[in-house]
């Protein structure tokens, strides 16, 4: 067994374009934030080792599929064998929030009969003055499929 890790877990990040999936992944894995990021076409894949408990390391491979109609059949294959899913929306973009149910349904339909643990993520919390989705509304949405909710910002590294 590779001495660097004992477990590897795939976590997928889903959400509309420009919600900040790549920025959040880059902040988590590299500790950096770039103001200007090119839109990702295809799939970003990052690996980050974490210590699950003293002496036990794991690798939650973060996978961020970015969709267009041409790529949809390819990227659905990334749903399978994933242990976790982050449903991201941009707190300043109401339409991205309204897409969350569709992303959740698509994953659930694809992976049946298996299950994934989800986390609902309201991203770009640093832009409080431009907010279009309230915390209470997001918490209500998270409660319907029984997932946790967190607000985060890749820019100021809060809750990353």
Short mmCIF file of N, CA and C in Angstrom, two decimals:
data_model
loop_
_atom_site.label_atom_id
_atom_site.label_comp_id
_atom_site.label_asym_id
_atom_site.label_seq_id
_atom_site.Cartn_x
_atom_site.Cartn_y
_atom_site.Cartn_z
N UNK A 1 0.85 -1.18 0.00
CA UNK A 1 0.00 0.00 0.00
C UNK A 1 0.89 1.24 0.00
N UNK A 2 0.53 2.22 -0.75
CA UNK A 2 1.27 3.48 -0.80
C UNK A 2 1.30 4.10 0.59
N UNK A 3 2.48 4.40 1.14
CA UNK A 3 2.55 4.93 2.50
C UNK A 3 1.97 6.34 2.64
N UNK A 4 1.76 7.04 1.53
CA UNK A 4 1.24 8.40 1.62
C UNK A 4 -0.25 8.45 1.97
N UNK A 5 -1.00 7.42 1.61
CA UNK A 5 -2.43 7.43 1.93
C UNK A 5 -2.97 6.02 2.01
N UNK A 6 -4.05 5.86 2.78
CA UNK A 6 -4.69 4.57 2.90
C UNK A 6 -6.08 4.54 2.26
N UNK A 7 -6.69 5.70 2.08
CA UNK A 7 -8.03 5.78 1.51
C UNK A 7 -8.06 6.85 0.43
N UNK A 8 -8.83 6.60 -0.61
CA UNK A 8 -9.06 7.62 -1.61
C UNK A 8 -10.56 7.75 -1.82
N UNK A 9 -11.05 8.97 -1.78
CA UNK A 9 -12.47 9.25 -1.88
C UNK A 9 -12.69 10.27 -2.98
N UNK A 10 -13.65 10.02 -3.85
CA UNK A 10 -13.97 10.98 -4.91
C UNK A 10 -15.13 11.86 -4.45
N UNK A 11 -14.92 13.16 -4.55
CA UNK A 11 -15.95 14.14 -4.23
C UNK A 11 -16.18 14.97 -5.48
N UNK A 12 -17.42 15.03 -5.95
CA UNK A 12 -17.71 15.80 -7.15
C UNK A 12 -18.30 17.15 -6.76
N UNK A 13 -18.02 18.16 -7.57
CA UNK A 13 -18.55 19.50 -7.37
C UNK A 13 -19.44 19.82 -8.56
N UNK A 14 -20.67 20.20 -8.27
CA UNK A 14 -21.64 20.44 -9.33
C UNK A 14 -22.25 21.81 -9.17
N UNK A 15 -22.55 22.43 -10.29
CA UNK A 15 -23.19 23.74 -10.27
C UNK A 15 -23.07 24.38 -11.63
N UNK A 16 -23.85 25.43 -11.83
CA UNK A 16 -23.81 26.16 -13.09
C UNK A 16 -22.42 26.76 -13.32
N UNK A 17 -22.16 27.15 -14.57
CA UNK A 17 -20.88 27.79 -14.85
C UNK A 17 -20.80 29.12 -14.10
N UNK A 18 -19.62 29.49 -13.75
CA UNK A 18 -19.27 30.74 -13.04
C UNK A 18 -19.70 30.79 -11.58
N UNK A 19 -20.10 29.67 -10.98
CA UNK A 19 -20.42 29.70 -9.55
C UNK A 19 -19.15 29.64 -8.69
N UNK A 20 -18.02 29.26 -9.29
CA UNK A 20 -16.76 29.26 -8.57
C UNK A 20 -16.22 27.90 -8.19
N UNK A 21 -16.60 26.86 -8.92
CA UNK A 21 -16.13 25.51 -8.59
C UNK A 21 -14.60 25.42 -8.66
N UNK A 22 -14.02 25.88 -9.75
CA UNK A 22 -12.56 25.80 -9.90
C UNK A 22 -11.85 26.69 -8.89
N UNK A 23 -12.39 27.85 -8.62
CA UNK A 23 -11.77 28.75 -7.63
C UNK A 23 -11.77 28.12 -6.25
N UNK A 24 -12.87 27.48 -5.89
CA UNK A 24 -12.96 26.84 -4.58
C UNK A 24 -11.99 25.65 -4.49
N UNK A 25 -11.91 24.86 -5.56
CA UNK A 25 -10.96 23.75 -5.59
C UNK A 25 -9.52 24.24 -5.50
N UNK A 26 -9.22 25.28 -6.26
CA UNK A 26 -7.85 25.81 -6.24
C UNK A 26 -7.50 26.35 -4.86
N UNK A 27 -8.43 27.04 -4.20
CA UNK A 27 -8.18 27.57 -2.86
C UNK A 27 -7.92 26.42 -1.88
N UNK A 28 -8.72 25.36 -1.99
CA UNK A 28 -8.59 24.22 -1.09
C UNK A 28 -7.28 23.46 -1.31
N UNK A 29 -6.93 23.21 -2.57
CA UNK A 29 -5.77 22.37 -2.86
C UNK A 29 -4.46 23.13 -2.91
N UNK A 30 -4.49 24.40 -3.36
CA UNK A 30 -3.25 25.16 -3.54
C UNK A 30 -3.15 26.36 -2.61
N UNK A 31 -4.25 26.71 -1.96
CA UNK A 31 -4.24 27.85 -1.06
C UNK A 31 -4.17 29.20 -1.74
N UNK A 32 -4.56 29.25 -3.02
CA UNK A 32 -4.50 30.51 -3.76
C UNK A 32 -5.86 30.88 -4.32
N UNK A 33 -6.03 32.17 -4.61
CA UNK A 33 -7.22 32.68 -5.28
C UNK A 33 -6.77 33.59 -6.41
N UNK A 34 -7.32 33.37 -7.59
CA UNK A 34 -7.03 34.21 -8.74
C UNK A 34 -8.28 35.00 -9.09
N UNK A 35 -8.13 36.33 -9.26
CA UNK A 35 -9.29 37.16 -9.59
C UNK A 35 -9.87 36.81 -10.96
N UNK A 36 -9.01 36.46 -11.91
CA UNK A 36 -9.48 36.13 -13.26
C UNK A 36 -9.15 34.67 -13.55
N UNK A 37 -10.18 33.90 -13.82
CA UNK A 37 -10.02 32.48 -14.14
C UNK A 37 -10.75 32.20 -15.43
N UNK A 38 -10.09 31.49 -16.35
CA UNK A 38 -10.77 31.10 -17.58
C UNK A 38 -11.81 30.04 -17.27
N UNK A 39 -12.92 30.09 -17.99
CA UNK A 39 -13.96 29.08 -17.80
C UNK A 39 -13.41 27.71 -18.16
N UNK A 40 -13.67 26.74 -17.30
CA UNK A 40 -13.19 25.38 -17.52
C UNK A 40 -14.12 24.67 -18.49
N UNK A 41 -13.53 24.01 -19.46
CA UNK A 41 -14.29 23.16 -20.38
C UNK A 41 -13.77 21.75 -20.15
N UNK A 42 -14.65 20.85 -19.77
CA UNK A 42 -14.24 19.50 -19.46
C UNK A 42 -14.30 19.25 -17.97
N UNK A 43 -13.24 18.65 -17.44
CA UNK A 43 -13.22 18.25 -16.03
C UNK A 43 -11.91 18.71 -15.40
N UNK A 44 -12.01 19.36 -14.25
CA UNK A 44 -10.84 19.65 -13.41
C UNK A 44 -10.73 18.50 -12.43
N UNK A 45 -9.52 18.08 -12.15
CA UNK A 45 -9.34 17.04 -11.15
C UNK A 45 -8.20 17.44 -10.24
N UNK A 46 -8.46 17.48 -8.95
CA UNK A 46 -7.45 17.86 -7.96
C UNK A 46 -7.36 16.76 -6.91
N UNK A 47 -6.18 16.59 -6.36
CA UNK A 47 -5.97 15.64 -5.28
C UNK A 47 -5.41 16.40 -4.09
N UNK A 48 -5.98 16.15 -2.93
CA UNK A 48 -5.51 16.77 -1.70
C UNK A 48 -5.47 15.69 -0.63
N UNK A 49 -4.34 15.53 0.02
CA UNK A 49 -4.22 14.56 1.10
C UNK A 49 -4.63 15.22 2.41
N UNK A 50 -5.39 14.50 3.20
CA UNK A 50 -5.82 15.00 4.51
C UNK A 50 -5.58 13.91 5.54
N UNK A 51 -5.31 14.33 6.76
CA UNK A 51 -5.15 13.36 7.84
C UNK A 51 -6.51 13.18 8.50
N UNK A 52 -7.07 11.98 8.34
CA UNK A 52 -8.40 11.68 8.86
C UNK A 52 -8.38 11.54 10.37
N UNK A 53 -7.31 10.98 10.88
CA UNK A 53 -7.03 10.87 12.31
C UNK A 53 -5.53 10.63 12.40
N UNK A 54 -4.93 10.76 13.57
CA UNK A 54 -3.47 10.60 13.66
C UNK A 54 -2.99 9.30 13.02
N UNK A 55 -2.10 9.44 12.04
CA UNK A 55 -1.53 8.28 11.38
C UNK A 55 -2.36 7.71 10.24
N UNK A 56 -3.53 8.25 9.98
CA UNK A 56 -4.40 7.74 8.92
C UNK A 56 -4.66 8.86 7.92
N UNK A 57 -4.13 8.67 6.72
CA UNK A 57 -4.28 9.71 5.70
C UNK A 57 -5.25 9.26 4.63
N UNK A 58 -5.94 10.24 4.07
CA UNK A 58 -6.88 9.97 3.00
C UNK A 58 -6.70 10.98 1.90
N UNK A 59 -7.20 10.62 0.73
CA UNK A 59 -7.11 11.50 -0.42
C UNK A 59 -8.50 11.72 -0.98
N UNK A 60 -9.18 12.82 -0.60
CA UNK A 60 -10.46 13.11 -1.23
C UNK A 60 -10.20 13.78 -2.56
N UNK A 61 -10.23 13.03 -3.63
CA UNK A 61 -9.98 13.58 -4.96
C UNK A 61 -11.14 14.45 -5.37
N UNK A 62 -10.94 15.73 -5.45
CA UNK A 62 -12.00 16.65 -5.84
C UNK A 62 -12.14 16.69 -7.34
N UNK A 63 -13.30 16.45 -7.80
CA UNK A 63 -13.54 16.39 -9.23
C UNK A 63 -14.62 17.41 -9.56
N UNK A 64 -14.31 18.30 -10.46
CA UNK A 64 -15.24 19.37 -10.80
C UNK A 64 -15.64 19.26 -12.26
N UNK A 65 -16.73 18.55 -12.56
CA UNK A 65 -17.16 18.47 -13.95
C UNK A 65 -17.80 19.77 -14.40
N UNK A 66 -17.40 20.26 -15.55
CA UNK A 66 -17.97 21.47 -16.12
C UNK A 66 -18.70 21.06 -17.39
N UNK A 67 -19.94 21.48 -17.52
CA UNK A 67 -20.82 20.90 -18.51
C UNK A 67 -21.10 21.78 -19.72
N UNK A 68 -21.22 21.14 -20.83
CA UNK A 68 -21.91 21.66 -22.00
C UNK A 68 -22.71 20.47 -22.50
N UNK A 69 -23.60 20.68 -23.44
CA UNK A 69 -24.41 19.55 -23.91
C UNK A 69 -23.55 18.45 -24.51
N UNK A 70 -22.47 18.81 -25.18
CA UNK A 70 -21.60 17.81 -25.79
C UNK A 70 -20.92 16.93 -24.75
N UNK A 71 -20.62 17.49 -23.58
CA UNK A 71 -19.88 16.76 -22.57
C UNK A 71 -20.74 16.02 -21.57
N UNK A 72 -22.04 16.22 -21.62
CA UNK A 72 -22.89 15.69 -20.57
C UNK A 72 -22.75 14.18 -20.40
N UNK A 73 -22.70 13.40 -21.47
CA UNK A 73 -22.60 11.94 -21.31
C UNK A 73 -21.24 11.54 -20.75
N UNK A 74 -20.19 12.26 -21.09
CA UNK A 74 -18.87 11.96 -20.57
C UNK A 74 -18.81 12.27 -19.08
N UNK A 75 -19.31 13.42 -18.69
CA UNK A 75 -19.17 13.84 -17.30
C UNK A 75 -20.08 13.06 -16.36
N UNK A 76 -21.16 12.51 -16.84
CA UNK A 76 -22.01 11.69 -15.97
C UNK A 76 -21.25 10.50 -15.41
N UNK A 77 -20.27 10.01 -16.16
CA UNK A 77 -19.48 8.88 -15.67
C UNK A 77 -18.72 9.25 -14.40
N UNK A 78 -18.45 10.52 -14.18
CA UNK A 78 -17.76 10.95 -12.96
C UNK A 78 -18.65 10.85 -11.73
N UNK A 79 -19.96 10.79 -11.90
CA UNK A 79 -20.87 10.67 -10.76
C UNK A 79 -20.70 9.32 -10.07
N UNK A 80 -20.52 8.29 -10.90
CA UNK A 80 -20.42 6.94 -10.34
C UNK A 80 -19.14 6.82 -9.52
N UNK A 81 -19.20 6.02 -8.51
CA UNK A 81 -18.07 5.79 -7.61
C UNK A 81 -17.65 7.04 -6.84
N UNK A 82 -18.52 8.01 -6.73
CA UNK A 82 -18.25 9.19 -5.91
C UNK A 82 -18.90 8.99 -4.55
N UNK A 83 -18.16 9.34 -3.51
CA UNK A 83 -18.69 9.19 -2.15
C UNK A 83 -19.40 10.45 -1.70
N UNK A 84 -19.05 11.58 -2.29
CA UNK A 84 -19.63 12.84 -1.86
C UNK A 84 -19.85 13.78 -3.03
N UNK A 85 -20.76 14.70 -2.82
CA UNK A 85 -21.06 15.70 -3.83
C UNK A 85 -21.30 17.05 -3.21
N UNK A 86 -20.70 18.07 -3.79
CA UNK A 86 -20.93 19.44 -3.35
C UNK A 86 -21.78 20.13 -4.40
N UNK A 87 -22.96 20.58 -4.00
CA UNK A 87 -23.87 21.30 -4.88
C UNK A 87 -23.62 22.78 -4.67
N UNK A 88 -22.92 23.42 -5.61
CA UNK A 88 -22.54 24.81 -5.46
C UNK A 88 -23.50 25.74 -6.18
N UNK A 89 -23.77 26.87 -5.54
CA UNK A 89 -24.46 27.96 -6.22
C UNK A 89 -23.81 29.26 -5.80
N UNK A 90 -23.99 30.28 -6.61
CA UNK A 90 -23.43 31.60 -6.36
C UNK A 90 -24.47 32.41 -5.60
N UNK A 91 -24.12 32.87 -4.41
CA UNK A 91 -25.06 33.65 -3.59
C UNK A 91 -25.53 34.93 -4.27
N UNK A 92 -24.81 35.39 -5.30
CA UNK A 92 -25.19 36.61 -6.01
C UNK A 92 -25.93 36.32 -7.30
N UNK A 93 -26.21 35.04 -7.57
CA UNK A 93 -26.85 34.64 -8.83
C UNK A 93 -28.03 33.71 -8.52
N UNK A 94 -29.21 34.28 -8.54
CA UNK A 94 -30.42 33.53 -8.18
C UNK A 94 -30.64 32.31 -9.08
N UNK A 95 -30.36 32.46 -10.37
CA UNK A 95 -30.58 31.35 -11.31
C UNK A 95 -29.73 30.13 -10.94
N UNK A 96 -28.52 30.36 -10.46
CA UNK A 96 -27.66 29.23 -10.08
C UNK A 96 -28.23 28.50 -8.87
N UNK A 97 -28.87 29.23 -7.97
CA UNK A 97 -29.54 28.62 -6.81
C UNK A 97 -30.72 27.77 -7.27
N UNK A 98 -31.47 28.29 -8.23
CA UNK A 98 -32.64 27.56 -8.73
C UNK A 98 -32.26 26.31 -9.51
N UNK A 99 -31.02 26.19 -9.94
CA UNK A 99 -30.55 25.00 -10.66
C UNK A 99 -30.13 23.86 -9.74
N UNK A 100 -29.99 24.12 -8.46
CA UNK A 100 -29.46 23.12 -7.53
C UNK A 100 -30.29 21.84 -7.54
N UNK A 101 -31.60 21.96 -7.52
CA UNK A 101 -32.45 20.75 -7.52
C UNK A 101 -32.21 19.90 -8.76
N UNK A 102 -32.01 20.55 -9.91
CA UNK A 102 -31.75 19.83 -11.16
C UNK A 102 -30.43 19.05 -11.07
N UNK A 103 -29.39 19.69 -10.55
CA UNK A 103 -28.10 19.01 -10.40
C UNK A 103 -28.24 17.81 -9.47
N UNK A 104 -28.92 18.00 -8.35
CA UNK A 104 -29.11 16.91 -7.38
C UNK A 104 -29.87 15.75 -8.03
N UNK A 105 -30.95 16.07 -8.72
CA UNK A 105 -31.77 15.04 -9.36
C UNK A 105 -30.97 14.28 -10.42
N UNK A 106 -30.17 15.00 -11.21
CA UNK A 106 -29.38 14.35 -12.26
C UNK A 106 -28.40 13.34 -11.67
N UNK A 107 -27.73 13.72 -10.60
CA UNK A 107 -26.79 12.79 -9.96
C UNK A 107 -27.54 11.59 -9.40
N UNK A 108 -28.61 11.82 -8.67
CA UNK A 108 -29.36 10.73 -8.05
C UNK A 108 -29.91 9.77 -9.10
N UNK A 109 -30.40 10.30 -10.22
CA UNK A 109 -30.91 9.44 -11.30
C UNK A 109 -29.79 8.61 -11.92
N UNK A 110 -28.60 9.17 -12.00
CA UNK A 110 -27.48 8.49 -12.65
C UNK A 110 -26.87 7.41 -11.78
N UNK A 111 -26.79 7.62 -10.47
CA UNK A 111 -26.08 6.68 -9.60
C UNK A 111 -26.95 5.59 -9.00
N UNK A 112 -28.27 5.66 -9.17
CA UNK A 112 -29.16 4.66 -8.57
C UNK A 112 -28.67 3.27 -8.88
N UNK A 113 -28.67 2.35 -7.96
CA UNK A 113 -29.28 2.35 -6.64
C UNK A 113 -28.33 2.82 -5.53
N UNK A 114 -27.19 3.40 -5.89
CA UNK A 114 -26.21 3.82 -4.89
C UNK A 114 -26.55 5.21 -4.36
N UNK A 115 -25.82 5.65 -3.34
CA UNK A 115 -26.09 6.94 -2.72
C UNK A 115 -24.81 7.75 -2.58
N UNK A 116 -24.97 9.06 -2.50
CA UNK A 116 -23.88 10.00 -2.29
C UNK A 116 -24.28 10.91 -1.13
N UNK A 117 -23.31 11.30 -0.34
CA UNK A 117 -23.55 12.30 0.70
C UNK A 117 -23.31 13.68 0.09
N UNK A 118 -24.30 14.55 0.18
CA UNK A 118 -24.21 15.87 -0.43
C UNK A 118 -24.00 16.97 0.60
N UNK A 119 -23.43 18.07 0.13
CA UNK A 119 -23.29 19.30 0.89
C UNK A 119 -23.73 20.43 -0.03
N UNK A 120 -24.65 21.26 0.43
CA UNK A 120 -25.07 22.43 -0.34
C UNK A 120 -24.16 23.59 0.04
N UNK A 121 -23.56 24.22 -0.98
CA UNK A 121 -22.58 25.28 -0.74
C UNK A 121 -23.02 26.57 -1.42
N UNK A 122 -23.30 27.58 -0.60
CA UNK A 122 -23.54 28.93 -1.11
C UNK A 122 -22.19 29.63 -1.20
N UNK A 123 -21.75 29.90 -2.42
CA UNK A 123 -20.39 30.41 -2.64
C UNK A 123 -20.40 31.90 -2.91
N UNK A 124 -19.26 32.53 -2.71
CA UNK A 124 -19.02 33.97 -2.88
C UNK A 124 -19.66 34.78 -1.76
N UNK A 125 -19.54 34.27 -0.54
CA UNK A 125 -20.10 34.97 0.62
C UNK A 125 -19.42 36.30 0.88
N UNK A 126 -18.27 36.53 0.28
CA UNK A 126 -17.57 37.81 0.43
C UNK A 126 -18.31 38.95 -0.27
N UNK A 127 -19.25 38.64 -1.15
CA UNK A 127 -20.00 39.66 -1.90
C UNK A 127 -21.36 39.90 -1.25
N UNK A 128 -21.37 40.15 0.04
CA UNK A 128 -22.61 40.28 0.82
C UNK A 128 -23.55 41.35 0.26
N UNK A 129 -23.02 42.45 -0.23
CA UNK A 129 -23.85 43.53 -0.76
C UNK A 129 -24.57 43.18 -2.05
N UNK A 130 -24.13 42.12 -2.72
CA UNK A 130 -24.74 41.70 -3.99
C UNK A 130 -25.58 40.43 -3.84
N UNK A 131 -25.76 40.01 -2.64
CA UNK A 131 -26.45 38.76 -2.34
C UNK A 131 -27.87 38.74 -2.91
N UNK A 132 -28.24 37.60 -3.53
CA UNK A 132 -29.59 37.42 -4.09
C UNK A 132 -30.30 36.21 -3.50
N UNK A 133 -29.61 35.47 -2.64
CA UNK A 133 -30.19 34.28 -2.00
C UNK A 133 -29.94 34.39 -0.50
N UNK A 134 -31.01 34.34 0.28
CA UNK A 134 -30.88 34.45 1.73
C UNK A 134 -30.47 33.14 2.38
N UNK A 135 -29.83 33.24 3.53
CA UNK A 135 -29.38 32.06 4.26
C UNK A 135 -30.55 31.14 4.60
N UNK A 136 -31.64 31.71 5.10
CA UNK A 136 -32.80 30.91 5.51
C UNK A 136 -33.36 30.11 4.32
N UNK A 137 -33.46 30.76 3.17
CA UNK A 137 -33.97 30.09 1.97
C UNK A 137 -33.06 28.93 1.56
N UNK A 138 -31.76 29.14 1.64
CA UNK A 138 -30.81 28.08 1.29
C UNK A 138 -30.88 26.93 2.30
N UNK A 139 -31.02 27.27 3.58
CA UNK A 139 -31.15 26.22 4.61
C UNK A 139 -32.42 25.41 4.40
N UNK A 140 -33.49 26.06 3.96
CA UNK A 140 -34.74 25.36 3.68
C UNK A 140 -34.56 24.40 2.51
N UNK A 141 -33.87 24.85 1.46
CA UNK A 141 -33.60 23.98 0.31
C UNK A 141 -32.75 22.78 0.74
N UNK A 142 -31.75 23.02 1.55
CA UNK A 142 -30.88 21.93 2.00
C UNK A 142 -31.64 20.90 2.83
N UNK A 143 -32.60 21.37 3.61
CA UNK A 143 -33.36 20.47 4.48
C UNK A 143 -34.23 19.50 3.69
N UNK A 144 -34.69 19.90 2.50
CA UNK A 144 -35.61 19.04 1.75
C UNK A 144 -34.98 17.71 1.34
N UNK A 145 -33.71 17.67 0.83
CA UNK A 145 -33.10 16.35 0.63
C UNK A 145 -32.27 15.90 1.82
N UNK A 146 -32.29 16.66 2.91
CA UNK A 146 -31.57 16.28 4.12
C UNK A 146 -30.07 16.44 4.04
N UNK A 147 -29.60 17.55 3.51
CA UNK A 147 -28.16 17.79 3.42
C UNK A 147 -27.77 18.99 4.29
N UNK A 148 -26.50 19.10 4.58
CA UNK A 148 -25.97 20.23 5.34
C UNK A 148 -25.78 21.42 4.40
N UNK A 149 -25.78 22.62 4.97
CA UNK A 149 -25.57 23.84 4.19
C UNK A 149 -24.44 24.65 4.80
N UNK A 150 -23.59 25.20 3.93
CA UNK A 150 -22.50 26.05 4.37
C UNK A 150 -22.31 27.18 3.35
N UNK A 151 -21.91 28.34 3.84
CA UNK A 151 -21.57 29.46 2.96
C UNK A 151 -20.06 29.62 2.98
N UNK A 152 -19.48 29.87 1.82
CA UNK A 152 -18.04 29.92 1.70
C UNK A 152 -17.60 30.99 0.71
N UNK A 153 -16.32 31.28 0.73
CA UNK A 153 -15.72 32.21 -0.21
C UNK A 153 -14.30 31.75 -0.52
N UNK A 154 -14.03 31.51 -1.80
CA UNK A 154 -12.65 31.19 -2.19
C UNK A 154 -11.78 32.42 -2.07
N UNK A 155 -12.37 33.59 -2.27
CA UNK A 155 -11.59 34.83 -2.23
C UNK A 155 -11.00 35.10 -0.85
N UNK A 156 -11.83 35.05 0.19
CA UNK A 156 -11.31 35.33 1.53
C UNK A 156 -11.05 34.06 2.35
N UNK A 157 -11.20 32.91 1.71
CA UNK A 157 -10.90 31.59 2.30
C UNK A 157 -11.81 31.21 3.46
N UNK A 158 -12.97 31.81 3.58
CA UNK A 158 -13.87 31.44 4.67
C UNK A 158 -14.57 30.12 4.37
N UNK A 159 -14.55 29.23 5.35
CA UNK A 159 -15.18 27.90 5.28
C UNK A 159 -14.69 27.04 4.12
N UNK A 160 -13.43 27.22 3.73
CA UNK A 160 -12.87 26.39 2.65
C UNK A 160 -12.29 25.12 3.26
#
